[in-house]
Amino acid sequence: MSTTSPETACHPCGDKPASICVLGIGNLLWADEGFGVRCIEAVQQRYEFAPHVSLIDGGTQGLYLIQFVQAADALLIFDAIDYGLAPGTLKLVRDDDVPRFMGAKKMSLHQTGFQEVLSLAQLTGQYPRQVLLIGCQPQELDDYGGSLRPIVKQAMEEAIRLGLEELTQWGAQPQARSRPLSERDAVTMDQLALAAYEAQRPDAQAACREGDARFFPASNDLAGA
């Protein structure tokens, strides 16, 4: 796993935003596309933050996320991004480059929707003063019900470290969680949390992920009908 970062990665450390939003987007039902959601889930399970910090599981909500983006002075985004790099590679993109970058090579419908969110925030003059996208190159997307591939799961740890480093500079005051996270407060439902999701997934044969012959007959069967 490697990391790439733009030369514009620095910003004035004394500029402390009044409202911080940490957003994970993606679809956890499609293997590595769940990277962003899994990052926000892990961050919330491990850390607590100052009152002006919001952690949001954005999933695939698209334009429904506009209120969170417009209200934030600083926005940190975790997402799976197809950079055309080696699987598990992290890339950091900042500020006004984020909507342009997300629109350059769309990987899925959720990115189309979120690019529109960022563009709308710019048009309305309510774009966060500081934005950081921490994106990870996926390895596998075409696996419905699948989980993160090992190399992408490993990249989560570095992505979270980079995110916490940025949040500390922004004044988010991350601290190791001192009390258990209740199901009510969790950004991800217990049934969809990473450990439960992976433990309860049936094997490929039981799940009929290759097709069930009762409903999807082979082409040679159709030819003889």
Short mmCIF file of C-alpha atoms in Angstrom, two decimals:
data_model
loop_
_atom_site.label_atom_id
_atom_site.label_comp_id
_atom_site.label_asym_id
_atom_site.label_seq_id
_atom_site.Cartn_x
_atom_site.Cartn_y
_atom_site.Cartn_z
CA MET A 1 0.00 0.00 0.00
CA SER A 2 1.32 3.42 -0.92
CA THR A 3 0.19 7.01 -0.58
CA THR A 4 0.31 9.91 -3.01
CA SER A 5 -0.40 13.50 -2.06
CA PRO A 6 -0.58 16.79 -3.99
CA GLU A 7 1.97 19.54 -3.46
CA THR A 8 -0.81 21.78 -2.14
CA ALA A 9 -1.29 19.58 0.93
CA CYS A 10 -0.42 22.29 3.47
CA HIS A 11 -2.71 25.00 4.77
CA PRO A 12 -2.39 27.49 7.63
CA CYS A 13 -2.44 25.58 10.91
CA GLY A 14 -3.90 28.55 12.76
CA ASP A 15 -7.10 28.51 10.71
CA LYS A 16 -9.43 26.53 12.99
CA PRO A 17 -12.84 25.75 11.47
CA ALA A 18 -15.92 26.25 13.61
CA SER A 19 -17.76 23.27 12.14
CA ILE A 20 -16.16 20.03 10.95
CA CYS A 21 -17.86 17.23 9.01
CA VAL A 22 -16.24 13.82 8.55
CA LEU A 23 -18.02 11.96 5.77
CA GLY A 24 -17.71 8.40 4.51
CA ILE A 25 -19.41 7.68 1.19
CA GLY A 26 -19.88 4.55 -0.88
CA ASN A 27 -21.86 1.32 -1.01
CA LEU A 28 -20.67 -1.33 1.42
CA LEU A 29 -22.66 -4.02 -0.43
CA TRP A 30 -20.22 -3.91 -3.37
CA ALA A 31 -16.88 -5.02 -1.92
CA ASP A 32 -14.25 -2.25 -2.01
CA GLU A 33 -16.81 0.43 -2.80
CA GLY A 34 -17.60 0.33 0.92
CA PHE A 35 -14.17 1.74 1.83
CA GLY A 36 -15.44 5.19 2.82
CA VAL A 37 -18.28 3.84 4.96
CA ARG A 38 -15.96 1.40 6.71
CA CYS A 39 -13.50 4.20 7.48
CA ILE A 40 -16.13 6.39 9.13
CA GLU A 41 -17.42 3.37 11.04
CA ALA A 42 -13.95 2.57 12.40
CA VAL A 43 -13.22 6.20 13.29
CA GLN A 44 -16.41 6.46 15.31
CA GLN A 45 -15.83 3.14 17.07
CA ARG A 46 -12.34 4.17 18.17
CA TYR A 47 -12.48 7.93 18.79
CA GLU A 48 -14.46 10.77 20.30
CA PHE A 49 -14.30 14.36 19.09
CA ALA A 50 -15.08 17.92 20.10
CA PRO A 51 -18.77 18.94 19.95
CA HIS A 52 -18.34 20.85 16.68
CA VAL A 53 -17.37 17.64 14.81
CA SER A 54 -20.00 15.54 13.00
CA LEU A 55 -19.40 12.02 11.70
CA ILE A 56 -21.71 11.04 8.84
CA ASP A 57 -22.24 7.75 7.02
CA GLY A 58 -23.14 9.27 3.66
CA GLY A 59 -23.62 5.96 1.90
CA THR A 60 -25.07 6.65 -1.54
CA GLN A 61 -27.36 9.51 -0.50
CA GLY A 62 -26.11 11.97 -3.11
CA LEU A 63 -27.93 15.32 -2.97
CA TYR A 64 -29.37 14.52 0.45
CA LEU A 65 -25.88 15.28 1.80
CA ILE A 66 -25.95 18.91 0.66
CA GLN A 67 -27.03 20.22 4.07
CA PHE A 68 -23.99 18.69 5.77
CA VAL A 69 -21.57 20.03 3.18
CA GLN A 70 -23.02 23.54 3.24
CA ALA A 71 -22.95 23.67 7.04
CA ALA A 72 -19.30 22.63 7.33
CA ASP A 73 -16.32 24.95 7.54
CA ALA A 74 -14.06 21.93 7.03
CA LEU A 75 -14.95 18.66 5.29
CA LEU A 76 -13.02 15.39 5.40
CA ILE A 77 -14.17 12.72 2.91
CA PHE A 78 -13.28 9.02 2.81
CA ASP A 79 -14.13 7.24 -0.44
CA ALA A 80 -13.04 4.53 -2.87
CA ILE A 81 -11.75 6.25 -6.00
CA ASP A 82 -10.57 4.71 -9.26
CA TYR A 83 -7.30 6.55 -9.82
CA GLY A 84 -5.91 3.89 -12.15
CA LEU A 85 -3.25 3.13 -9.52
CA ALA A 86 -2.24 -0.05 -7.71
CA PRO A 87 -5.02 -1.45 -5.46
CA GLY A 88 -4.81 -0.07 -1.94
CA THR A 89 -3.03 3.14 -2.98
CA LEU A 90 -4.24 6.23 -1.15
CA LYS A 91 -4.40 9.65 -2.81
CA LEU A 92 -5.16 12.98 -1.15
CA VAL A 93 -7.01 15.71 -3.02
CA ARG A 94 -7.84 19.13 -1.56
CA ASP A 95 -10.25 22.04 -1.66
CA ASP A 96 -11.53 23.18 -5.08
CA ASP A 97 -9.79 20.26 -6.79
CA VAL A 98 -12.10 17.72 -5.11
CA PRO A 99 -15.29 18.19 -7.20
CA ARG A 100 -13.26 18.40 -10.41
CA PHE A 101 -11.35 15.27 -9.50
CA MET A 102 -14.44 13.25 -8.56
CA GLY A 103 -16.03 14.17 -11.88
CA ALA A 104 -13.05 13.15 -13.99
CA LYS A 105 -13.53 9.38 -13.73
CA LYS A 106 -16.76 8.30 -12.10
CA MET A 107 -16.67 4.83 -10.63
CA SER A 108 -20.31 4.58 -9.59
CA LEU A 109 -23.55 6.52 -9.30
CA HIS A 110 -22.80 7.66 -5.74
CA GLN A 111 -19.82 9.64 -7.03
CA THR A 112 -21.95 11.33 -9.66
CA GLY A 113 -24.36 12.40 -6.94
CA PHE A 114 -21.67 13.61 -4.58
CA GLN A 115 -19.88 15.59 -7.27
CA GLU A 116 -23.19 17.39 -7.81
CA VAL A 117 -23.39 18.08 -4.07
CA LEU A 118 -19.96 19.71 -4.07
CA SER A 119 -20.69 21.69 -7.23
CA LEU A 120 -24.00 22.92 -5.80
CA ALA A 121 -22.26 23.98 -2.60
CA GLN A 122 -19.81 26.01 -4.70
CA LEU A 123 -22.61 27.61 -6.71
CA THR A 124 -24.48 28.63 -3.56
CA GLY A 125 -21.34 30.10 -2.00
CA GLN A 126 -21.53 27.63 0.89
CA TYR A 127 -18.51 25.48 0.09
CA PRO A 128 -16.31 24.50 3.05
CA ARG A 129 -13.17 26.58 3.45
CA GLN A 130 -11.11 23.41 3.76
CA VAL A 131 -11.82 20.08 2.07
CA LEU A 132 -9.73 16.92 2.07
CA LEU A 133 -10.61 13.79 0.10
CA ILE A 134 -8.77 10.65 1.20
CA GLY A 135 -9.43 8.16 -1.58
CA CYS A 136 -8.36 4.56 -1.92
CA GLN A 137 -7.86 2.66 -5.18
CA PRO A 138 -10.21 -0.36 -5.07
CA GLN A 139 -9.24 -3.86 -6.10
CA GLU A 140 -12.69 -5.44 -6.54
CA LEU A 141 -16.11 -3.87 -7.03
CA ASP A 142 -18.10 -6.50 -8.92
CA ASP A 143 -18.94 -8.67 -5.91
CA TYR A 144 -22.41 -8.05 -4.50
CA GLY A 145 -22.44 -8.84 -0.80
CA GLY A 146 -18.67 -8.89 -0.74
CA SER A 147 -16.45 -7.14 1.78
CA LEU A 148 -13.25 -5.14 1.49
CA ARG A 149 -10.37 -6.99 -0.08
CA PRO A 150 -7.39 -7.48 2.27
CA ILE A 151 -5.19 -4.84 0.62
CA VAL A 152 -7.97 -2.24 0.80
CA LYS A 153 -8.80 -3.16 4.40
CA GLN A 154 -5.13 -2.71 5.25
CA ALA A 155 -5.16 0.73 3.58
CA MET A 156 -7.94 1.79 5.95
CA GLU A 157 -5.47 2.10 8.81
CA GLU A 158 -3.25 4.56 6.97
CA ALA A 159 -6.28 6.47 5.70
CA ILE A 160 -7.58 6.82 9.26
CA ARG A 161 -4.15 7.93 10.48
CA LEU A 162 -3.99 10.61 7.80
CA GLY A 163 -7.54 11.69 8.57
CA LEU A 164 -6.86 12.01 12.30
CA GLU A 165 -3.71 13.99 11.57
CA GLU A 166 -5.73 16.46 9.51
CA LEU A 167 -8.55 16.60 12.03
CA THR A 168 -6.07 17.38 14.79
CA GLN A 169 -4.76 20.33 12.77
CA TRP A 170 -8.33 21.52 12.29
CA GLY A 171 -8.96 21.44 16.04
CA ALA A 172 -11.27 18.41 16.13
CA GLN A 173 -9.59 17.16 19.35
CA PRO A 174 -9.70 13.40 18.63
CA GLN A 175 -9.40 11.24 21.74
CA ALA A 176 -9.51 7.48 22.20
CA ARG A 177 -13.10 6.48 22.96
CA SER A 178 -13.67 6.37 26.70
CA ARG A 179 -17.16 4.85 26.70
CA PRO A 180 -18.82 2.19 24.57
CA LEU A 181 -20.64 3.33 21.46
CA SER A 182 -24.36 2.68 21.70
CA GLU A 183 -26.28 1.12 18.82
CA ARG A 184 -28.42 4.24 18.66
CA ASP A 185 -25.40 6.52 18.16
CA ALA A 186 -23.52 4.29 15.69
CA VAL A 187 -23.30 5.58 12.12
CA THR A 188 -23.63 1.99 10.86
CA MET A 189 -26.32 -0.43 12.03
CA ASP A 190 -24.99 -3.33 14.10
CA GLN A 191 -26.15 -5.82 11.47
CA LEU A 192 -24.05 -4.07 8.80
CA ALA A 193 -20.96 -3.40 10.94
CA LEU A 194 -17.85 -4.87 9.38
CA ALA A 195 -17.36 -7.85 11.72
CA ALA A 196 -21.02 -8.91 11.60
CA TYR A 197 -21.24 -8.35 7.85
CA GLU A 198 -18.27 -10.58 7.15
CA ALA A 199 -19.21 -13.26 9.68
CA GLN A 200 -22.76 -13.67 8.41
CA ARG A 201 -22.01 -13.75 4.70
CA PRO A 202 -22.74 -17.21 3.20
CA ASP A 203 -20.22 -18.85 0.93
CA ALA A 204 -20.44 -18.39 -2.82
CA GLN A 205 -22.31 -21.65 -3.42
CA ALA A 206 -24.94 -21.03 -0.77
CA ALA A 207 -25.43 -17.43 -1.83
CA CYS A 208 -25.86 -18.38 -5.51
CA ARG A 209 -23.62 -15.50 -6.47
CA GLU A 210 -22.73 -17.37 -9.65
CA GLY A 211 -26.41 -17.85 -10.53
CA ASP A 212 -29.05 -20.35 -9.41
CA ALA A 213 -29.76 -22.99 -12.08
CA ARG A 214 -33.41 -23.10 -11.00
CA PHE A 215 -33.90 -19.55 -12.23
CA PHE A 216 -30.92 -18.93 -14.54
CA PRO A 217 -30.65 -21.99 -16.80
CA ALA A 218 -27.47 -22.46 -18.80
CA SER A 219 -27.49 -21.24 -22.39
CA ASN A 220 -27.25 -24.79 -23.79
CA ASP A 221 -30.39 -25.75 -21.87
CA LEU A 222 -32.24 -22.88 -23.49
CA ALA A 223 -30.99 -23.91 -26.93
CA GLY A 224 -32.47 -27.41 -26.51
CA ALA A 225 -35.81 -26.18 -25.24
#
